[in-house]
Tab-separated table of C-alpha atoms and ligand atoms in Angstrom:
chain	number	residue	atom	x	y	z
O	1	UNK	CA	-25.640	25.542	21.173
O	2	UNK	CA	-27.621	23.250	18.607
O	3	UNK	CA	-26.741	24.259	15.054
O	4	UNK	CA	-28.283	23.049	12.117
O	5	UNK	CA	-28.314	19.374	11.001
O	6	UNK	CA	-25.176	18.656	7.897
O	7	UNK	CA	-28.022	17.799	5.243
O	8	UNK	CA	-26.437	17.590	2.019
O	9	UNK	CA	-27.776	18.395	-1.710
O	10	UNK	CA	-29.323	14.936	-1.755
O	11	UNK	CA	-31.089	15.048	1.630
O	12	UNK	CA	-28.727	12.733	3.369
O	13	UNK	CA	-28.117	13.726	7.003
O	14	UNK	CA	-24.441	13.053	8.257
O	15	UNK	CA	-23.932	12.089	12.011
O	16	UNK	CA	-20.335	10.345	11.723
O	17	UNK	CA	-17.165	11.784	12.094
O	18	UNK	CA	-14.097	9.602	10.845
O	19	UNK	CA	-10.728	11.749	12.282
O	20	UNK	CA	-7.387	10.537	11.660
O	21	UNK	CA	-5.452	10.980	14.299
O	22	UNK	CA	-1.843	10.138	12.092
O	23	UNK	CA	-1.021	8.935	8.672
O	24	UNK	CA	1.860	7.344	10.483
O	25	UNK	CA	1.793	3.418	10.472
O	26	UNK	CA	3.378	0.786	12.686
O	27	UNK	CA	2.310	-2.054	9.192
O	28	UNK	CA	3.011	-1.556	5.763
O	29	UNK	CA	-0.291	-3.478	4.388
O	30	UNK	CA	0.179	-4.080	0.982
O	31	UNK	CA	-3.199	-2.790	-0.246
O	32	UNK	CA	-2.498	0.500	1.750
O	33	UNK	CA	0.647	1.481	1.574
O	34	UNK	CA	4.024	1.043	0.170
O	35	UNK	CA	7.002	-0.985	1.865
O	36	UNK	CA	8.911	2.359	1.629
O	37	UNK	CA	8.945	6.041	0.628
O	38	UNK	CA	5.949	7.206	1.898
O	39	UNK	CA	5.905	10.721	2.127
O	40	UNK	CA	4.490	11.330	5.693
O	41	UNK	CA	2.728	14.707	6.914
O	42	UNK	CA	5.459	17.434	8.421
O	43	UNK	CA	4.054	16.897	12.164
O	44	UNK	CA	3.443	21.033	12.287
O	45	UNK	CA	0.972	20.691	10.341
O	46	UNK	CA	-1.066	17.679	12.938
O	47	UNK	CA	-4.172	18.981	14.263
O	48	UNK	CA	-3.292	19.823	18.291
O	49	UNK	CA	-5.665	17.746	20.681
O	50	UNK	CA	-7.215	21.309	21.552
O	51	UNK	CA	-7.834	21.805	17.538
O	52	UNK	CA	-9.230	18.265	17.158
O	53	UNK	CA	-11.517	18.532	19.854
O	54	UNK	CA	-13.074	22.443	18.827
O	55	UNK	CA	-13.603	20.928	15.239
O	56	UNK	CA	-15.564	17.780	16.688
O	57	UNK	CA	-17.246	20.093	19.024
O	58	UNK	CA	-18.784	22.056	16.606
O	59	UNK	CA	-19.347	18.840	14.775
O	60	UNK	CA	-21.395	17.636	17.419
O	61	UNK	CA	-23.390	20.830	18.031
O	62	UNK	CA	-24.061	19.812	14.199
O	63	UNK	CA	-25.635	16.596	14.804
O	64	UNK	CA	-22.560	14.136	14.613
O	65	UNK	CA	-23.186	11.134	17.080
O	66	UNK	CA	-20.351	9.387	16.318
O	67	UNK	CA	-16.727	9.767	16.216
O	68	UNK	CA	-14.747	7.147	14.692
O	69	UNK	CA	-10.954	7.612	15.151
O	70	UNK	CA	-8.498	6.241	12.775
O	71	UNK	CA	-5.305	6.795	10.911
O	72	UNK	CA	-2.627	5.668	9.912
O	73	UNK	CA	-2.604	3.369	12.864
O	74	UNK	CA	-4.222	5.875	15.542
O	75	UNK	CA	-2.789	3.974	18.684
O	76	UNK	CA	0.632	5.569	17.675
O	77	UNK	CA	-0.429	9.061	19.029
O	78	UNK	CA	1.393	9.621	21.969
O	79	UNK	CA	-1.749	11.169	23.788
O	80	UNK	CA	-4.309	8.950	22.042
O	81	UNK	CA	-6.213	8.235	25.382
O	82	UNK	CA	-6.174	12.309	26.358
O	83	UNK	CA	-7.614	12.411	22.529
O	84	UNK	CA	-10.765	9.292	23.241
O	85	UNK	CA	-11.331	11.490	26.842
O	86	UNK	CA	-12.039	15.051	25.233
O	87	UNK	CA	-13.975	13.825	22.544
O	88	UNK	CA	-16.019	11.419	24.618
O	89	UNK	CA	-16.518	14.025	27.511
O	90	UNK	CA	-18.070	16.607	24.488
O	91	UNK	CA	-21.634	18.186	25.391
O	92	UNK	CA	-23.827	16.295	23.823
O	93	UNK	CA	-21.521	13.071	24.485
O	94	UNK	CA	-20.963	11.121	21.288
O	95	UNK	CA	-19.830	8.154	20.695
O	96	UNK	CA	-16.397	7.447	20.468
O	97	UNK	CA	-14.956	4.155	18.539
O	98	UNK	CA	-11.643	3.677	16.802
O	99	UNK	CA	-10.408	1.502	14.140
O	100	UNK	CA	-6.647	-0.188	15.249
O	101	UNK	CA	-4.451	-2.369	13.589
O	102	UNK	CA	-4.335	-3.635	17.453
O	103	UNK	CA	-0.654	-3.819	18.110
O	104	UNK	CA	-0.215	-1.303	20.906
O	105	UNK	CA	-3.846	-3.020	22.549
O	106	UNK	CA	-1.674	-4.865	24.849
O	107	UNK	CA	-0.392	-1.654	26.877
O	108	UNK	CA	-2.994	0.606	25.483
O	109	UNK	CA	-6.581	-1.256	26.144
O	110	UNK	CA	-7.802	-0.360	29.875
O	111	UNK	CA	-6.528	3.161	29.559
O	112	UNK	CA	-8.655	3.795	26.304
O	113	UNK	CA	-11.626	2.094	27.752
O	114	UNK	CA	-11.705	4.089	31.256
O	115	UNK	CA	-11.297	7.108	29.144
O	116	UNK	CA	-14.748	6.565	27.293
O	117	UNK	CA	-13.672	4.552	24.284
O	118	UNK	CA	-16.799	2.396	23.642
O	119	UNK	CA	-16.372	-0.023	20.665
O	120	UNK	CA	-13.454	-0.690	18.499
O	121	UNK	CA	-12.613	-2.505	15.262
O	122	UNK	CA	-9.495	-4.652	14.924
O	123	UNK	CA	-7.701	-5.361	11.793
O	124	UNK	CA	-6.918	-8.612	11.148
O	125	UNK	CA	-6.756	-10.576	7.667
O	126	UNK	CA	-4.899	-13.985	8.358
O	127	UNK	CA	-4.787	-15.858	11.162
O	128	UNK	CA	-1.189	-17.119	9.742
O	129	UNK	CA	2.316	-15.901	10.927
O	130	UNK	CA	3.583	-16.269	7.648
O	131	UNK	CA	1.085	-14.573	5.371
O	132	UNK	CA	0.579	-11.652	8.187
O	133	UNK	CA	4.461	-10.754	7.563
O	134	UNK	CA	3.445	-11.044	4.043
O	135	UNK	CA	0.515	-8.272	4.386
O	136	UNK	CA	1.877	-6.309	6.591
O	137	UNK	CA	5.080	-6.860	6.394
O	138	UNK	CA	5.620	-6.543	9.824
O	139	UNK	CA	6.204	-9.965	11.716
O	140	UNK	CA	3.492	-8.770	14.576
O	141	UNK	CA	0.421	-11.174	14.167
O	142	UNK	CA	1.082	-12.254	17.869
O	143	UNK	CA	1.049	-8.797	19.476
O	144	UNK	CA	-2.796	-8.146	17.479
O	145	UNK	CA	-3.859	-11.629	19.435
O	146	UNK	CA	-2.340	-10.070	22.420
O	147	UNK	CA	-3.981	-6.962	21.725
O	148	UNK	CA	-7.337	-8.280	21.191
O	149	UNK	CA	-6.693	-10.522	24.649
O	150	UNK	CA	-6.339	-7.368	26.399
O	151	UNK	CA	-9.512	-5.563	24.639
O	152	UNK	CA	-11.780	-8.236	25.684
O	153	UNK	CA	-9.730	-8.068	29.328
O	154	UNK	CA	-10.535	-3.980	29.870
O	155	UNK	CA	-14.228	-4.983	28.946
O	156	UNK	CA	-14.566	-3.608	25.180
O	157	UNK	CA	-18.041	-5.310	24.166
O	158	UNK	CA	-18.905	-5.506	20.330
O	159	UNK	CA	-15.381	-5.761	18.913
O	160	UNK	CA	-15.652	-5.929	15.855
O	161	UNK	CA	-12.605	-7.805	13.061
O	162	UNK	CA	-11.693	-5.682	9.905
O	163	UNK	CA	-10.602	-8.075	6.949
O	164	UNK	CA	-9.881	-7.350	3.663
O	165	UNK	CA	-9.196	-10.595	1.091
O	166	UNK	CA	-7.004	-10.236	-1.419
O	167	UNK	CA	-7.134	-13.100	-4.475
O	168	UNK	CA	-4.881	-16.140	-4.502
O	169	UNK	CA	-3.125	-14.320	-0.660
O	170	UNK	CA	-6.075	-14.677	1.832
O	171	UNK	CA	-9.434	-15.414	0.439
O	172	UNK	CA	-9.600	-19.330	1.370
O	173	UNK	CA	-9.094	-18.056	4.989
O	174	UNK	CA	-12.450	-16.452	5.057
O	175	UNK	CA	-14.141	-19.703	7.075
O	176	UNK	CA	-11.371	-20.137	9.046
O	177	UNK	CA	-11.230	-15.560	9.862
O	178	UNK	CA	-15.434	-16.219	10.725
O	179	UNK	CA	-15.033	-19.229	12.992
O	180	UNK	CA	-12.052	-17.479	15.158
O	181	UNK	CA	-14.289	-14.215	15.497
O	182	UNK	CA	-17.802	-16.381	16.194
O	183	UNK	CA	-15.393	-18.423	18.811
O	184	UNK	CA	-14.249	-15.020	20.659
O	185	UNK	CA	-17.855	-12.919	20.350
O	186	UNK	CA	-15.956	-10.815	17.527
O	187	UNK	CA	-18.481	-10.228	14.515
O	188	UNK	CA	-16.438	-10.232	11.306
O	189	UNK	CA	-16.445	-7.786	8.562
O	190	UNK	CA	-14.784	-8.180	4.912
O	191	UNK	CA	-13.961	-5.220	3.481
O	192	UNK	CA	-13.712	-5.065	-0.259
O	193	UNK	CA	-10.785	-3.905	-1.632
O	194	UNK	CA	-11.094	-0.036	-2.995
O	195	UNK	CA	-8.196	1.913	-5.255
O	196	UNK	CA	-7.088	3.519	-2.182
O	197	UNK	CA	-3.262	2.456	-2.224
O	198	UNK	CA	-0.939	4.876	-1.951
O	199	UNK	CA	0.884	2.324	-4.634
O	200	UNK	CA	-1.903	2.544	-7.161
O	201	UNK	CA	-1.938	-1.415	-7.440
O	202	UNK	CA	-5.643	-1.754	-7.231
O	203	UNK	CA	-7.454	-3.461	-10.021
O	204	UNK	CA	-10.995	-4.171	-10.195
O	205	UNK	CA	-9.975	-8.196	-11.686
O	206	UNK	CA	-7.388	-8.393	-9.243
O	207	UNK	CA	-9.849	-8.007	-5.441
O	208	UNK	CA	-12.231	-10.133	-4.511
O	209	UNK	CA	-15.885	-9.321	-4.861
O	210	UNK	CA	-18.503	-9.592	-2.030
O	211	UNK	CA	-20.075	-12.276	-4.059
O	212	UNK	CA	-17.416	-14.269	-3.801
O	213	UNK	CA	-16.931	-13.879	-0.412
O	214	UNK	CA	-20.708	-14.465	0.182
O	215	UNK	CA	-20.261	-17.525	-1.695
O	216	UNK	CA	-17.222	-19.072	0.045
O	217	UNK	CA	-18.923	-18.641	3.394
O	218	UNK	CA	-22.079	-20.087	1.881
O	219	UNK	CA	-19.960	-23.405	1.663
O	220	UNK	CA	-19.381	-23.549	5.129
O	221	UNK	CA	-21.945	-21.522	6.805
O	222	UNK	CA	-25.600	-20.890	6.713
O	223	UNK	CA	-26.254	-17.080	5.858
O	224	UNK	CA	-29.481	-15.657	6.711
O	225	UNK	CA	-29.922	-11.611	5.619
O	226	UNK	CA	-30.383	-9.607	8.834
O	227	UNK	CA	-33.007	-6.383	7.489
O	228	UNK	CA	-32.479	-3.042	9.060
O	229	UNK	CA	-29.093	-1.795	7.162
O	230	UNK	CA	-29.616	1.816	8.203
O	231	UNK	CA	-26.967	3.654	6.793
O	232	UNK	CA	-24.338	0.916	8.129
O	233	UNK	CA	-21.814	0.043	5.579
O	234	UNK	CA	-22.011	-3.467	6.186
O	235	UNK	CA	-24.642	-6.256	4.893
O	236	UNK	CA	-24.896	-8.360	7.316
O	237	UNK	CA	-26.033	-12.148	7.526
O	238	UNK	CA	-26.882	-14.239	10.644
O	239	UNK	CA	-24.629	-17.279	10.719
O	240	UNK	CA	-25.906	-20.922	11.219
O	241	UNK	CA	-29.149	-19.659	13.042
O	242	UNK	CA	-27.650	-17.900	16.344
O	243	UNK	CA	-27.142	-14.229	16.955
O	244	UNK	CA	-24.275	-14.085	15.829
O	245	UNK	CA	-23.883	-12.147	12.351
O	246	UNK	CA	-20.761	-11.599	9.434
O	247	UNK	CA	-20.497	-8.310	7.641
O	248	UNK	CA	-19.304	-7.487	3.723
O	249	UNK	CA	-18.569	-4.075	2.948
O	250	UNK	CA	-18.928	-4.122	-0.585
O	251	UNK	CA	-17.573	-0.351	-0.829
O	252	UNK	CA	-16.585	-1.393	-4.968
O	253	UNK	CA	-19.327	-3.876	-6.020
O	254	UNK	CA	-22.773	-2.579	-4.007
O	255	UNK	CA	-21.618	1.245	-3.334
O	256	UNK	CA	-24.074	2.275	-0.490
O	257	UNK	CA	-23.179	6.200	-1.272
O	258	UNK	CA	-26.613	6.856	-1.214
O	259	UNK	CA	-27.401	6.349	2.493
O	260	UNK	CA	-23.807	7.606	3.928
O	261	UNK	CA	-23.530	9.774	6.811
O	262	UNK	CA	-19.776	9.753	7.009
O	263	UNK	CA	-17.589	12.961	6.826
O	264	UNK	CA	-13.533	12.930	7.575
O	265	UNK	CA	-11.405	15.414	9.040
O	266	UNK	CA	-7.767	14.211	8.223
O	267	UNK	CA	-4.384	14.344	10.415
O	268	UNK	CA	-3.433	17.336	9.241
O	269	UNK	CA	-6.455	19.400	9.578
O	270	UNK	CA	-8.747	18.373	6.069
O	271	UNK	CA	-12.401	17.783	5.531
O	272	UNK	CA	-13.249	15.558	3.262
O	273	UNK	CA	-16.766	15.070	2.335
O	274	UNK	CA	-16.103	11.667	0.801
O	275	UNK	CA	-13.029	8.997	0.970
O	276	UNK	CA	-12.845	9.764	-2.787
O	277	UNK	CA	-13.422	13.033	-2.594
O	278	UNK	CA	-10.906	14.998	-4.744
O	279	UNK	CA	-11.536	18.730	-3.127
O	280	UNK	CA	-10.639	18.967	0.447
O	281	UNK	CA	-11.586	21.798	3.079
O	282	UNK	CA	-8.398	23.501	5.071
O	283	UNK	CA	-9.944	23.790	8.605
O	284	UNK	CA	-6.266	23.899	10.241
O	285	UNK	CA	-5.665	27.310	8.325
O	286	UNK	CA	-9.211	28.129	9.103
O	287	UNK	CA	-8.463	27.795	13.074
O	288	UNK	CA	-4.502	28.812	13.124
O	289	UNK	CA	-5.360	31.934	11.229
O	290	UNK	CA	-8.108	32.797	14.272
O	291	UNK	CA	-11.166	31.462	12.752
O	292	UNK	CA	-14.407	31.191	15.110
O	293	UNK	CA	-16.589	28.692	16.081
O	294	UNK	CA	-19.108	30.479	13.083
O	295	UNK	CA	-16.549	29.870	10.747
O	296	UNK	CA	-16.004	26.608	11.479
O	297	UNK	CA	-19.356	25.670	11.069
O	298	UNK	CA	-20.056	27.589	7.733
O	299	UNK	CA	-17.387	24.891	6.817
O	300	UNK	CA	-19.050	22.256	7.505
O	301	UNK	CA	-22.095	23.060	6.313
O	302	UNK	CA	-20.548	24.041	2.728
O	303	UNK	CA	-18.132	21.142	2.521
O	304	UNK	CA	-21.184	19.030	3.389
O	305	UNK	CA	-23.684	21.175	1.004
O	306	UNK	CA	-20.882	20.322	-2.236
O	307	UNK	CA	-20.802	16.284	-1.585
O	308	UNK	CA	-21.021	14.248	-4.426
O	309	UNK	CA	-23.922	11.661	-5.209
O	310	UNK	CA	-21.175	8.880	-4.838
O	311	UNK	CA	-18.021	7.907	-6.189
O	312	UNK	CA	-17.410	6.497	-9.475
O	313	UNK	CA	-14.918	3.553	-8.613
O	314	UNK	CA	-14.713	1.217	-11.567
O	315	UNK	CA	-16.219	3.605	-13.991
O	316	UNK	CA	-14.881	5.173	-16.617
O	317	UNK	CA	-12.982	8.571	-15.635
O	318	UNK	CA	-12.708	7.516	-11.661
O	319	UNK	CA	-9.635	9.023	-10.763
O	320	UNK	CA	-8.079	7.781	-7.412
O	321	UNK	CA	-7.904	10.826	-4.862
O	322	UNK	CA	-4.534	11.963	-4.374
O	323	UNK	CA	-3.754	10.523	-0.693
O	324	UNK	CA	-4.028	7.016	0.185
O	325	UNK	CA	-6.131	5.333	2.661
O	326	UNK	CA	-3.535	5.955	5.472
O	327	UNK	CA	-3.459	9.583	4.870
O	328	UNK	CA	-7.128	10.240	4.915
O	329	UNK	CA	-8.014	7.941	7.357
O	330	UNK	CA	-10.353	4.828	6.567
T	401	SAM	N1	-4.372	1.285	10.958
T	401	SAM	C1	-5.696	1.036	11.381
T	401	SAM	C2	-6.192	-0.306	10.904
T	401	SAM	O1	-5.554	-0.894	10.042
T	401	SAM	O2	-7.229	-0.738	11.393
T	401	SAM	C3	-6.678	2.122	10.971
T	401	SAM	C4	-6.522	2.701	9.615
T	401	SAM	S1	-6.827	1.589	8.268
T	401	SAM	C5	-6.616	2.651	6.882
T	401	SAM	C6	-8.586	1.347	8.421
T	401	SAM	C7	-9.149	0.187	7.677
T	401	SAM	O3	-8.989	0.406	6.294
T	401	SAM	C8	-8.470	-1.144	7.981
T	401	SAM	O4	-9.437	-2.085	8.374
T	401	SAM	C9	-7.852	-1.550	6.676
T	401	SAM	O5	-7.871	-2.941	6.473
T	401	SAM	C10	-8.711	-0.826	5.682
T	401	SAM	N2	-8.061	-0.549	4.400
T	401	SAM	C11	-6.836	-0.016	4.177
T	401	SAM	N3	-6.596	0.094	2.854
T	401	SAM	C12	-7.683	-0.394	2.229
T	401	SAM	C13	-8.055	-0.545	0.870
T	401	SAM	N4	-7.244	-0.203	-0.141
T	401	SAM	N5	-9.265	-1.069	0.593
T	401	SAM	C14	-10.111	-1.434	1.598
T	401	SAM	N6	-9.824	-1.306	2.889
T	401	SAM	C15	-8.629	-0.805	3.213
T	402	SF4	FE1	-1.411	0.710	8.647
T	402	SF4	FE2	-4.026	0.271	8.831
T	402	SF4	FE3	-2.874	0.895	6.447
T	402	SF4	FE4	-2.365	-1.463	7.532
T	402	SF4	S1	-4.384	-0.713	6.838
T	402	SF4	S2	-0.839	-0.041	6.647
T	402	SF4	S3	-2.398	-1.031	9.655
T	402	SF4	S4	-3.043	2.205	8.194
């Protein structure tokens, strides 16, 4: 069955699928989520790998291509690799990615990869023992290493390193971050910081701005633009004239709202529309209450119809949704 494209109020078509597959964490990241007392989901309430996968199919019969999974750190779900080989194995086969803080890569890597997993993105935002246990604090910066040994070792292609900077912790690693990806074949990406912490810390004076970044590489690097964004989140620049490129998500300073094609089912069964999307859509009552395949859809299609034009982060009246970054799933 095709069904009709998720088009929303502004014309933008969506065709990428963020699900969380936990809000549960093996890192405490600072700019994520707090050392202690997180409130975690009641695991009744965790989409089944049966409900993931009907939601995602009718997704796909929607027009979704991709399916990014994520969490919380998503490598923590016990059948993770039973999750990457329904979804993958879909009519219509999308793409499957995930975004990892890496940890469980070691053990986890060939098993994800024979099951269909084609690209993933690593988080990684020091290459120092010390300030990792300072992020995260977690001492694991040697099992993400390992992790990311044991990606390239099960053939992942295309990996891809998460980084966000945070002022006077990490920034003045930002060469250092781009020369070990460039060394390995990773290509780099700096997110900027967004008021997603389930602490409420965030301050626009307090992250550091893609400029910024853009200019400390500029010291060390030469940048060309590469054209042909798309609706990727990431600018991207060539580094010192090879293939190789660096990305900045500049989700804050250069919102690219107006080409996204993202939606996000959370953990516990929620569409969002929008990472700072205040209204959610209950799909897991929707399907444990008996809901069809119809119903489902005329979900989609509504939640999608109601997005916003884009969020309002630094402006006057934003208001920070009520779950964290962990909890919906970044
Ligand atoms: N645990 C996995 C990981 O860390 O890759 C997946 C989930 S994590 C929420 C996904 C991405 O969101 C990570 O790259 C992380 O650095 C990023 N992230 C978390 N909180 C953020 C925030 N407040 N602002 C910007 N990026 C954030
Ligand atoms: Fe966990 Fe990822 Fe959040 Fe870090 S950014 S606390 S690894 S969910």
């Amino acid at each position: 069955m095709t069904a009709a494209p998720l088009v929303d109020s502004f014309g933008r078509r969506h065709r990428d699928l963020r699900i969380s597959l936990t809000d549960r964490c093996s890192l405490r990241c600072t700019y994520c989520m707090p050392a202690e007392g997180m409130p975690w989901l009641p695991s009744g309430t965790l989409l089944t790998l049966a409900e993931t996968t009907r939601i995602a199919a009718v997704a796909v019969q929607h027009g979704i291509e991709e399916i990014r999974l994520t969490g919380g750190e998503p490598l923590l779900r016990p059948d993770v690799v039973q999750v990457v080989e329904a979804l993958a194995g879909l009519p219509g086969s999308p793409e499957v990615s995930m975004t990892t803080n890496g940890l469980r890569l070691g053990g986890l890597a060939q098993g994800l990869k024979d099951a269909g997993l084609a690209r993933l993105n690593v988080s990684l935002d020091t290459l120092s023992r010390e300030r990792y246990q300072q992020l995260t604090r977690r001492d694991r910066l040697g099992q993400v290493l390992a992790g990311l040994v044991a990606a390239d070792a099960a053939g992942f292609e295309g990996t891809k390193i998460n980084t966000v900077l945070l002022r006077g912790v990490n920034e003045d690693e930002a060469p250092a971050l781009l020369r070990f990806a460039l060394e390995r074949g990773y290509e780099l990406r700096f997110i900027e910081q967004m008021p997603l912490d389930a602490g409420h810390t965030w301050t626009m004076e307090g992250m550091v701005r893609a400029d910024k970044v853009q200019a400390l590489l500029s010291e060390h690097f030469d940048l060309v633009p590469v054209p042909g964004r798309g609706s990727a989140p990431a600018e991207r620049w060539s580094v010192d004239g090879t293939q190789s490129a660096v990305g900045i998500i500049a989700s804050v300073t250069r919102p690219f709202c107006g080409a996204c094609d993202r939606i996000r089912l959370t953990a516990d069964g929620q569409l969002r529309s929008c990472l700072f999307a205040q209204e959610e859509t209950d799909l897991r009552t929707l399907l444990r209450s008996g809901g069809t395949d119809e119903q489902i859809s005329a979900a989609l299609g509504l939640s999608v119809a109601q997005k916003a034009a884009g969020h309002a982060v630094g402006q006057a009246g934003f208001e920070q949704p009520g779950r964290g970054m962990s909890a919906i799933g970044g």
